[in-house]
Coordinates of C-alpha atoms in Angstrom, one line a residue:
X170 CA 6.0 7.4 21.8
X171 CA 2.9 9.8 22.0
X172 CA 1.5 7.6 25.4
X173 CA -0.2 10.6 26.6
X174 CA -2.7 11.5 23.8
X175 CA -3.4 7.9 23.0
X176 CA -3.8 6.8 26.9
X177 CA -6.1 9.9 27.2
X178 CA -8.6 8.1 24.1
X179 CA -8.8 5.3 27.4
X180 CA -9.8 7.6 29.8
X181 CA -12.6 9.7 28.2
X182 CA -14.1 6.5 27.0
X183 CA -13.9 5.8 31.5
X184 CA -15.1 9.3 32.3
X185 CA -18.9 9.6 34.4
X186 CA -21.3 10.0 32.1
X187 CA -19.6 8.5 29.0
X188 CA -20.9 5.7 26.6
X189 CA -19.3 2.5 27.5
X190 CA -17.2 1.4 24.9
X191 CA -18.6 -1.2 22.5
X192 CA -17.7 -5.0 22.9
X193 CA -16.6 -5.9 19.8
X194 CA -14.5 -3.6 17.5
X195 CA -14.3 -4.0 14.2
X196 CA -10.5 -5.1 13.1
X197 CA -8.4 -3.1 11.3
X198 CA -6.1 -3.5 8.0
X199 CA -4.2 -0.8 6.2
X200 CA -2.8 -2.5 2.9
X201 CA 0.1 0.3 1.6
X202 CA 1.0 -0.7 -1.7
X203 CA 4.5 1.4 -2.4
X204 CA 5.2 3.1 -6.0
X205 CA 1.3 2.7 -6.6
X206 CA 0.4 5.8 -9.7
X207 CA -4.0 6.0 -9.3
X208 CA -3.3 6.4 -13.8
X209 CA -2.1 3.5 -13.6
X210 CA -4.7 1.0 -12.2
X211 CA -8.1 -0.1 -14.0
X212 CA -9.8 1.2 -11.2
X213 CA -9.3 4.7 -11.6
X214 CA -9.6 4.7 -15.7
X215 CA -6.1 3.1 -16.9
X216 CA -7.0 1.6 -20.1
X217 CA -4.8 -1.6 -19.3
X218 CA -6.4 -4.1 -16.4
X219 CA -3.9 -3.8 -14.2
X220 CA -6.0 -3.8 -11.1
X221 CA -9.0 -6.1 -11.8
X222 CA -9.3 -7.9 -8.2
X223 CA -8.8 -3.9 -6.4
X224 CA -11.4 -3.1 -8.7
X225 CA -13.8 -5.9 -7.4
X226 CA -13.0 -5.1 -4.1
X227 CA -13.4 -1.6 -4.5
X228 CA -17.3 -2.5 -5.3
X229 CA -17.9 -2.9 -1.6
X230 CA -16.4 -0.3 -0.1
X231 CA -15.8 3.6 -1.4
X232 CA -13.6 5.2 -4.3
X233 CA -12.0 8.5 -3.3
X234 CA -11.1 9.3 -7.0
X235 CA -9.2 12.3 -6.1
X236 CA -6.9 11.5 -3.9
X237 CA -3.8 12.8 -3.0
X238 CA -0.5 11.4 -0.7
X239 CA 1.4 14.2 0.8
X240 CA 4.9 13.8 -0.3
X241 CA 6.0 11.9 -3.4
X242 CA 8.3 9.8 -1.4
X243 CA 7.9 7.5 1.6
X244 CA 9.1 8.4 4.9
X245 CA 7.3 11.9 4.7
X246 CA 4.2 10.3 3.1
X247 CA 4.3 7.3 5.6
X248 CA 4.8 10.2 8.6
X249 CA 1.3 11.6 7.9
X250 CA -0.7 8.9 6.7
X251 CA 0.4 7.1 10.2
X252 CA 0.7 10.5 12.4
X253 CA -2.5 12.6 11.1
X254 CA 0.3 15.5 10.4
X255 CA 1.7 17.2 7.8
X256 CA 4.9 16.3 6.8
X257 CA 6.4 20.1 8.0
X258 CA 4.6 19.3 11.5
X259 CA 5.9 16.0 12.0
X260 CA 9.2 17.1 10.2
X261 CA 10.4 13.2 8.7
X262 CA 11.7 14.7 5.2
X263 CA 15.6 13.9 5.5
X264 CA 16.9 10.2 4.5
X265 CA 18.4 10.3 8.1
X266 CA 15.3 11.3 9.7
X267 CA 13.4 9.1 12.2
X268 CA 10.0 9.3 13.1
X269 CA 9.6 11.3 16.9
X270 CA 8.1 9.4 19.8
X271 CA 6.3 12.4 20.7
X272 CA 4.5 11.5 17.6
X273 CA 1.4 9.6 18.2
X274 CA 0.8 7.0 15.7
X275 CA -2.6 5.3 14.5
X276 CA -0.8 1.8 16.0
X277 CA -0.6 3.4 19.2
X278 CA -4.1 4.6 19.9
X279 CA -5.7 1.8 18.6
X280 CA -3.1 -0.4 20.7
X281 CA -4.2 1.8 23.7
X282 CA -7.8 0.8 23.1
X283 CA -7.5 -3.0 23.2
X284 CA -6.2 -3.9 19.8
X285 CA -3.3 -6.1 18.4
X286 CA -1.1 -4.3 16.3
X287 CA 1.5 -5.7 13.9
X288 CA 3.4 -4.3 11.3
X289 CA 4.5 -6.2 8.1
X290 CA 7.0 -4.2 6.4
X291 CA 9.2 -4.7 2.9
X292 CA 10.2 -0.7 2.9
X293 CA 13.6 -0.3 4.6
X294 CA 12.0 2.8 5.9
X295 CA 9.2 1.4 7.2
X296 CA 10.8 -0.1 9.9
X297 CA 12.2 0.1 13.9
X298 CA 15.5 2.7 12.7
X299 CA 12.9 4.9 11.5
X300 CA 10.6 5.0 14.2
X301 CA 7.9 4.1 12.3
X302 CA 7.4 0.8 14.7
X303 CA 5.9 2.9 17.4
X304 CA 2.7 1.6 18.7
X305 CA 2.8 -2.9 17.1
X306 CA 3.4 -5.2 19.9
X307 CA 4.7 -7.5 16.5
X308 CA 7.3 -6.2 14.1
X309 CA 8.0 -7.8 10.9
X310 CA 10.2 -5.7 8.7
X311 CA 12.9 -5.2 6.4
X312 CA 15.2 -4.1 8.6
X313 CA 14.9 -6.4 12.0
X314 CA 12.2 -8.7 11.6
X315 CA 9.9 -10.3 14.6
X316 CA 12.4 -11.7 16.6
X317 CA 15.4 -8.8 16.4
X318 CA 14.8 -5.3 18.3
X319 CA 18.2 -3.4 17.5
X320 CA 18.0 -2.4 14.2
X321 CA 19.9 -5.5 12.3
X322 CA 18.9 -6.1 8.8
X323 CA 17.6 -9.3 8.7
X324 CA 19.8 -11.7 6.9
X325 CA 18.0 -12.7 4.1
X326 CA 17.4 -9.5 3.0
X327 CA 20.6 -7.4 2.8
X328 CA 21.7 -9.8 -0.4
X329 CA 19.6 -8.5 -2.5
X330 CA 16.6 -6.9 -3.9
X331 CA 15.5 -9.9 -4.9
X332 CA 15.9 -11.5 -1.4
X333 CA 12.7 -9.8 0.0
X334 CA 9.8 -11.0 1.6
X335 CA 7.3 -10.3 -1.8
X336 CA 3.7 -10.0 -1.2
X337 CA 2.9 -13.7 -0.9
X338 CA 5.3 -14.0 1.9
X339 CA 4.1 -10.6 3.7
X340 CA 0.7 -12.5 3.7
X341 CA 1.6 -15.3 5.1
X342 CA 2.8 -13.6 8.3
X343 CA 0.2 -11.6 8.5
X344 CA -2.1 -15.0 8.6
X345 CA 0.2 -16.6 11.1
X346 CA 0.0 -13.5 13.1
X347 CA -3.7 -13.7 12.7
X348 CA -4.1 -17.4 13.7
X349 CA -2.1 -16.9 17.1
X350 CA -3.6 -14.0 18.8
X351 CA -6.1 -13.8 21.1
X352 CA -9.2 -13.9 19.1
X353 CA -11.8 -11.8 21.1
X354 CA -9.1 -9.1 20.7
X355 CA -9.6 -6.8 17.6
X356 CA -6.7 -6.4 15.7
X357 CA -5.0 -3.7 13.4
X358 CA -2.4 -5.0 10.9
X359 CA -0.2 -2.4 8.6
X360 CA 0.8 -4.2 5.8
X361 CA 3.3 -2.1 3.5
X362 CA 4.1 -4.3 0.0
X363 CA 6.7 -2.9 -2.7
X364 CA 6.0 -5.1 -5.9
X365 CA 5.3 -1.8 -7.6
X366 CA 8.6 0.0 -6.7
X367 CA 11.6 -0.3 -9.0
X368 CA 13.6 -2.6 -9.7
X369 CA 9.8 -3.9 -11.6
X370 CA 10.5 -7.7 -11.1
X371 CA 6.9 -9.2 -12.4
X372 CA 6.9 -12.9 -12.2
X373 CA 6.9 -13.9 -16.1
X374 CA 3.6 -14.1 -17.0
X375 CA 2.3 -10.8 -15.4
X376 CA 5.1 -9.1 -17.4
X377 CA 3.9 -10.7 -20.5
X378 CA 0.4 -10.0 -20.3
X379 CA 1.6 -6.2 -21.3
X380 CA 4.3 -7.1 -23.7
X381 CA 3.9 -8.1 -27.1
X382 CA 3.2 -11.0 -28.5
X383 CA 6.4 -13.1 -28.7
X384 CA 8.4 -10.1 -27.2
X385 CA 12.0 -11.0 -25.6
X386 CA 13.4 -10.5 -22.3
X387 CA 14.8 -7.0 -22.0
X388 CA 17.3 -5.7 -19.5
X389 CA 15.3 -2.4 -17.8
X390 CA 17.2 0.9 -17.4
X391 CA 17.9 1.8 -14.0
X392 CA 15.2 5.1 -13.4
X393 CA 17.6 6.1 -10.4
X394 CA 20.4 6.4 -12.7
X395 CA 19.3 8.0 -15.3
X396 CA 19.8 11.8 -14.6
X397 CA 17.5 13.5 -13.5
X398 CA 15.6 16.8 -15.6
X399 CA 14.3 19.8 -12.7
X400 CA 10.2 19.9 -12.8
X401 CA 9.5 22.6 -15.2
X402 CA 12.7 24.2 -15.5
X403 CA 16.0 21.6 -16.9
X404 CA 15.0 18.5 -19.1
X405 CA 16.6 15.5 -18.1
X406 CA 17.9 12.4 -19.6
X407 CA 15.9 10.8 -22.4
X408 CA 15.5 8.2 -23.2
X409 CA 13.9 6.4 -26.6
X410 CA 10.4 6.0 -26.4
X411 CA 11.1 1.9 -26.8
X412 CA 12.9 1.5 -23.4
X413 CA 10.7 3.8 -21.5
X414 CA 7.5 1.6 -22.8
X415 CA 9.4 -1.5 -21.6
X416 CA 9.9 0.4 -17.5
X417 CA 6.4 1.0 -18.5
X418 CA 5.2 -2.7 -19.5
X419 CA 7.4 -3.9 -16.9
X420 CA 6.1 -1.3 -13.7
X421 CA 2.0 -2.6 -14.9
X422 CA 3.2 -6.2 -14.8
X423 CA 4.4 -5.3 -11.3
X424 CA 1.4 -3.9 -10.4
X425 CA -0.7 -6.6 -11.5
X426 CA 1.0 -9.3 -9.5
X427 CA 0.3 -7.8 -6.5
X428 CA -3.1 -7.2 -7.5
X429 CA -3.7 -11.0 -7.7
X430 CA -1.6 -11.4 -4.6
X431 CA -3.9 -9.1 -3.0
X432 CA -6.7 -10.8 -4.7
X433 CA -5.4 -14.0 -3.0
X434 CA -5.7 -12.4 0.9
X435 CA -9.4 -11.1 0.3
X436 CA -10.1 -14.6 -0.8
X437 CA -8.6 -16.0 2.3
X438 CA -9.7 -13.5 4.9
X439 CA -12.9 -14.6 3.8
X440 CA -12.5 -17.8 3.6
X441 CA -11.3 -17.5 8.2
X442 CA -14.7 -15.4 8.2
X443 CA -12.5 -12.2 8.8
X444 CA -13.7 -10.1 6.0
X445 CA -17.4 -9.0 7.3
X446 CA -15.4 -7.9 10.6
X447 CA -12.4 -6.0 9.0
X448 CA -12.5 -2.3 7.9
X449 CA -10.1 -1.9 5.2
X450 CA -7.9 1.0 3.1
X451 CA -6.0 -0.1 0.8
X452 CA -3.7 3.3 -0.7
X453 CA -0.2 4.0 -1.5
X454 CA 1.9 6.6 -0.6
X455 CA 3.1 7.9 -3.6
X456 CA 3.4 7.3 -7.0
X457 CA 5.9 7.0 -9.9
X458 CA 6.9 9.1 -13.0
X459 CA 8.3 7.9 -16.4
X460 CA 9.3 11.1 -17.5
X461 CA 6.0 13.3 -17.9
X462 CA 7.6 15.9 -16.6
X463 CA 11.3 15.5 -17.4
X464 CA 12.0 13.4 -14.0
X465 CA 12.0 9.5 -13.4
X466 CA 11.6 7.2 -10.6
X467 CA 9.8 9.5 -7.2
X468 CA 11.0 12.1 -4.7
X469 CA 11.5 14.6 -7.3
X470 CA 8.4 17.2 -8.0
X471 CA 5.2 17.1 -6.7
X472 CA 2.5 16.6 -10.3
X473 CA 0.3 14.1 -9.7
X474 CA 1.7 11.0 -11.4
X475 CA 3.6 11.4 -8.2
X476 CA 0.9 12.2 -5.3
X477 CA -2.2 11.5 -6.8
X478 CA -2.9 8.0 -5.6
X479 CA -5.7 5.3 -5.3
X480 CA -7.5 5.1 -1.9
X481 CA -10.5 2.5 -0.8
X482 CA -12.2 1.9 2.4
X483 CA -13.9 -1.0 2.5
X484 CA -16.0 -3.1 5.6
X485 CA -18.8 -2.2 8.7
X486 CA -20.1 1.1 8.4
X487 CA -19.2 1.7 4.8
X488 CA -22.2 2.0 2.0
X489 CA -20.1 2.2 -0.9
X490 CA -19.7 4.4 -3.9
X491 CA -17.2 6.8 -5.4
X492 CA -16.4 9.5 -4.3
X493 CA -15.0 12.2 -6.4
X494 CA -14.0 15.5 -3.3
X495 CA -10.5 16.2 -4.0
X496 CA -8.9 14.5 -0.4
X497 CA -5.5 13.8 1.7
X498 CA -4.1 10.7 2.6
X499 CA -3.6 12.4 5.9
X500 CA -7.1 12.4 7.0
X501 CA -6.7 8.2 6.7
X502 CA -5.9 7.8 11.0
X503 CA -8.9 9.9 11.7
X504 CA -11.7 8.1 9.5
X505 CA -10.0 4.3 10.7
X506 CA -10.3 5.5 14.6
X507 CA -14.2 6.3 13.9
X508 CA -14.8 3.2 11.9
X509 CA -13.4 1.7 14.9
X510 CA -15.7 3.6 16.7
X511 CA -12.9 5.8 18.7
X512 CA -14.6 8.7 17.4
X513 CA -13.3 10.3 20.8
X514 CA -9.7 9.6 19.6
X515 CA -7.9 12.9 18.0
X516 CA -5.0 12.3 16.2
X517 CA -3.0 14.8 14.0
X518 CA -4.5 17.6 12.3
X519 CA -6.7 15.3 9.9
X520 CA -10.6 14.6 10.3
X521 CA -13.0 11.5 9.1
X522 CA -13.0 11.1 5.4
X523 CA -16.7 9.9 5.7
X524 CA -17.3 13.5 6.8
X525 CA -18.3 16.6 4.3
X526 CA -15.6 18.7 6.0
X527 CA -12.6 16.7 4.8
X528 CA -9.2 18.0 4.5
X529 CA -8.1 19.9 1.4
X530 CA -5.0 18.3 0.1
X531 CA -1.4 20.3 0.6
X532 CA 1.9 18.3 -0.6
X533 CA 5.7 19.0 0.7
X534 CA 8.7 17.9 -0.5
X535 CA 12.4 18.7 0.3
X536 CA 15.0 17.3 -1.7
X537 CA 18.7 18.0 -2.8
X538 CA 18.3 21.3 -1.5
X539 CA 14.9 22.7 -3.2
X540 CA 11.1 22.9 -1.4
X541 CA 8.6 22.4 -3.4
X542 CA 4.9 22.8 -1.8
X543 CA 1.5 22.1 -3.4
X544 CA -2.3 23.0 -2.9
X545 CA -5.5 22.7 -4.9
X546 CA -7.5 25.6 -4.5
X547 CA -10.5 27.0 -6.7
X548 CA -10.1 24.7 -9.6
X549 CA -6.5 24.5 -9.9
X550 CA -3.4 22.9 -8.4
X551 CA -0.6 24.9 -7.5
X552 CA 3.1 24.4 -7.1
X553 CA 5.3 26.5 -5.6
X554 CA 9.0 25.7 -6.2
X555 CA 12.3 27.4 -5.2
X556 CA 16.1 26.8 -4.1
X557 CA 19.5 25.6 -5.9
X558 CA 18.7 28.1 -8.1
X559 CA 15.1 27.3 -9.0
X560 CA 11.9 29.7 -8.4
X561 CA 9.1 29.1 -10.4
X562 CA 5.0 29.3 -9.7
X563 CA 3.2 26.9 -11.6
X564 CA -1.1 26.2 -12.4
X565 CA -2.8 23.7 -13.7
X566 CA -7.0 23.2 -14.4
X567 CA -6.6 19.7 -13.9
X568 CA -10.4 19.3 -15.3
X569 CA -8.9 20.7 -18.8
X570 CA -5.6 19.5 -18.0
X571 CA -4.8 16.4 -16.1
X572 CA -1.9 15.8 -17.3
X573 CA -0.4 19.5 -16.0
X574 CA 0.9 20.2 -19.2
X575 CA -0.8 23.9 -19.6
X576 CA 0.9 26.4 -17.2
X577 CA -1.9 29.1 -16.4
X578 CA -0.2 30.6 -13.4
X579 CA 0.4 34.1 -15.6
X580 CA -3.3 34.5 -16.1
X581 CA -4.7 37.8 -15.6
X582 CA -7.1 35.8 -12.6
X583 CA -4.6 33.5 -11.5
X584 CA -2.8 35.5 -8.3
X585 CA 0.1 33.3 -8.5
X586 CA 2.5 35.7 -6.1
X587 CA -0.6 35.6 -3.6
X588 CA -0.8 31.3 -3.5
X589 CA 3.0 31.6 -3.3
X590 CA 3.1 34.0 -0.3
X591 CA 0.1 32.1 1.4
X592 CA 1.9 28.3 0.6
X593 CA 5.4 29.8 1.9
X594 CA 3.8 31.2 5.1
X595 CA 1.7 27.9 5.7
X596 CA 5.2 25.9 5.5
X597 CA 6.8 28.1 7.8
X598 CA 4.3 27.9 10.6
X599 CA 3.6 24.2 10.6
X600 CA 7.2 23.3 10.8
X601 CA 7.9 26.5 13.7
X602 CA 5.0 24.6 15.6
X603 CA 5.9 20.9 14.5
X604 CA 7.4 18.3 16.0
X605 CA 11.7 18.0 15.7
X606 CA 12.3 14.8 13.9
X607 CA 15.0 12.4 15.8
X608 CA 17.6 11.4 13.3
X609 CA 18.3 7.6 12.8
X610 CA 21.4 5.2 13.1
X611 CA 21.8 4.2 9.5
X612 CA 23.5 1.6 9.2
X613 CA 26.1 0.1 6.5
X614 CA 23.2 -2.4 6.1
X615 CA 20.9 -0.5 5.6
X616 CA 22.3 2.1 3.6
X617 CA 23.2 -0.6 0.9
X618 CA 19.2 -2.1 1.2
X619 CA 18.3 1.6 0.1
X620 CA 20.8 1.4 -2.2
X621 CA 19.0 -1.6 -3.5
X622 CA 15.8 0.2 -4.5
X623 CA 17.6 3.7 -5.6
X624 CA 17.9 5.2 -2.8
X625 CA 21.2 6.4 -2.8
X626 CA 23.5 7.9 0.5

């Protein structure tokens, strides 16, 4: 389980001549909001006030205004976010892939350095069967709950998506875990919320915030049953404008509901005198598409509606500011270790976001026989799409075209072929040097749980 790399941190700390470890380290709280696209947060300029509590919290810390996830769906993105490795390097790119035990996770390093560790997840993928429980002493996940270690689904999550824990229950479980632990040990908790994920089911009061006055209830289209296009090449299933707006309204309501529950958690941590001693990171694993580029939902392209995510850091040692740099979520593990005072710990290939040499962003997606690679360089975002009859290179000037609507790869100075070769060579090298993902045993119950949130077999 990557124990050698993690335990080596202890040896460094104990070596002659090294400064002794601080007697008290800050707590670390990682809050992942599944499917939260950056441009639907009021934090990052959305006209609708979807995230007022996050906006207020962010004023106490750093807002990374141009952060991106490493992929456009949960498994590869979260594997990168927890290990500091790119998708080609960790190899977790398919439904069956399991995070390899050879990978060193953020939780493992913190646990090896005296932290209590716990995972609270409502996403079926972020669970024991797929290898995401590495390094956590306590695991309350969609797949097994705290009392099970055999990978069987909790009975209360099998029947229906509506039976998932939900943000309020996850918060309660986190707080109960905090109450039951050693107060002299620092803690690391990773909470994975699902409110913005399809099917969008905000409570009526939150849904109504973004609906026309007096509007009746609607039956939303199933994003995962709509015929998706191939970004940049083939048009998919187009919905009438009103149906599309119904989806957006429900999505925004779900975001606002998560934000409200986030605020309640922050209030409770402050009441318990846990806030000032805790480093808190809020981030998403990917966004959501509403047919901006002929696709719905996610896991089908690397455009910004799917990879640009909110990222906020607050806590001890963090000076409030807004950071406009293009940064990658792959740097988050190194950043959190640095804020915990564990600069000697090395994890993945990322660097601390608090340093000037933070990693430049690269994106990667393997889906239905196609591979997508993306990067940002020389002021342009590049996407290379290939496979299954698709061979496409696109370039966008994000400063003048944030919606990525005008392909500039054919301009004389674009050097599209050079960028394409460089991206493909980089991905090939990482894959050759990377880890081999394990294969998860996906039970019929787990498949049913995944189908409930839109993922096919």
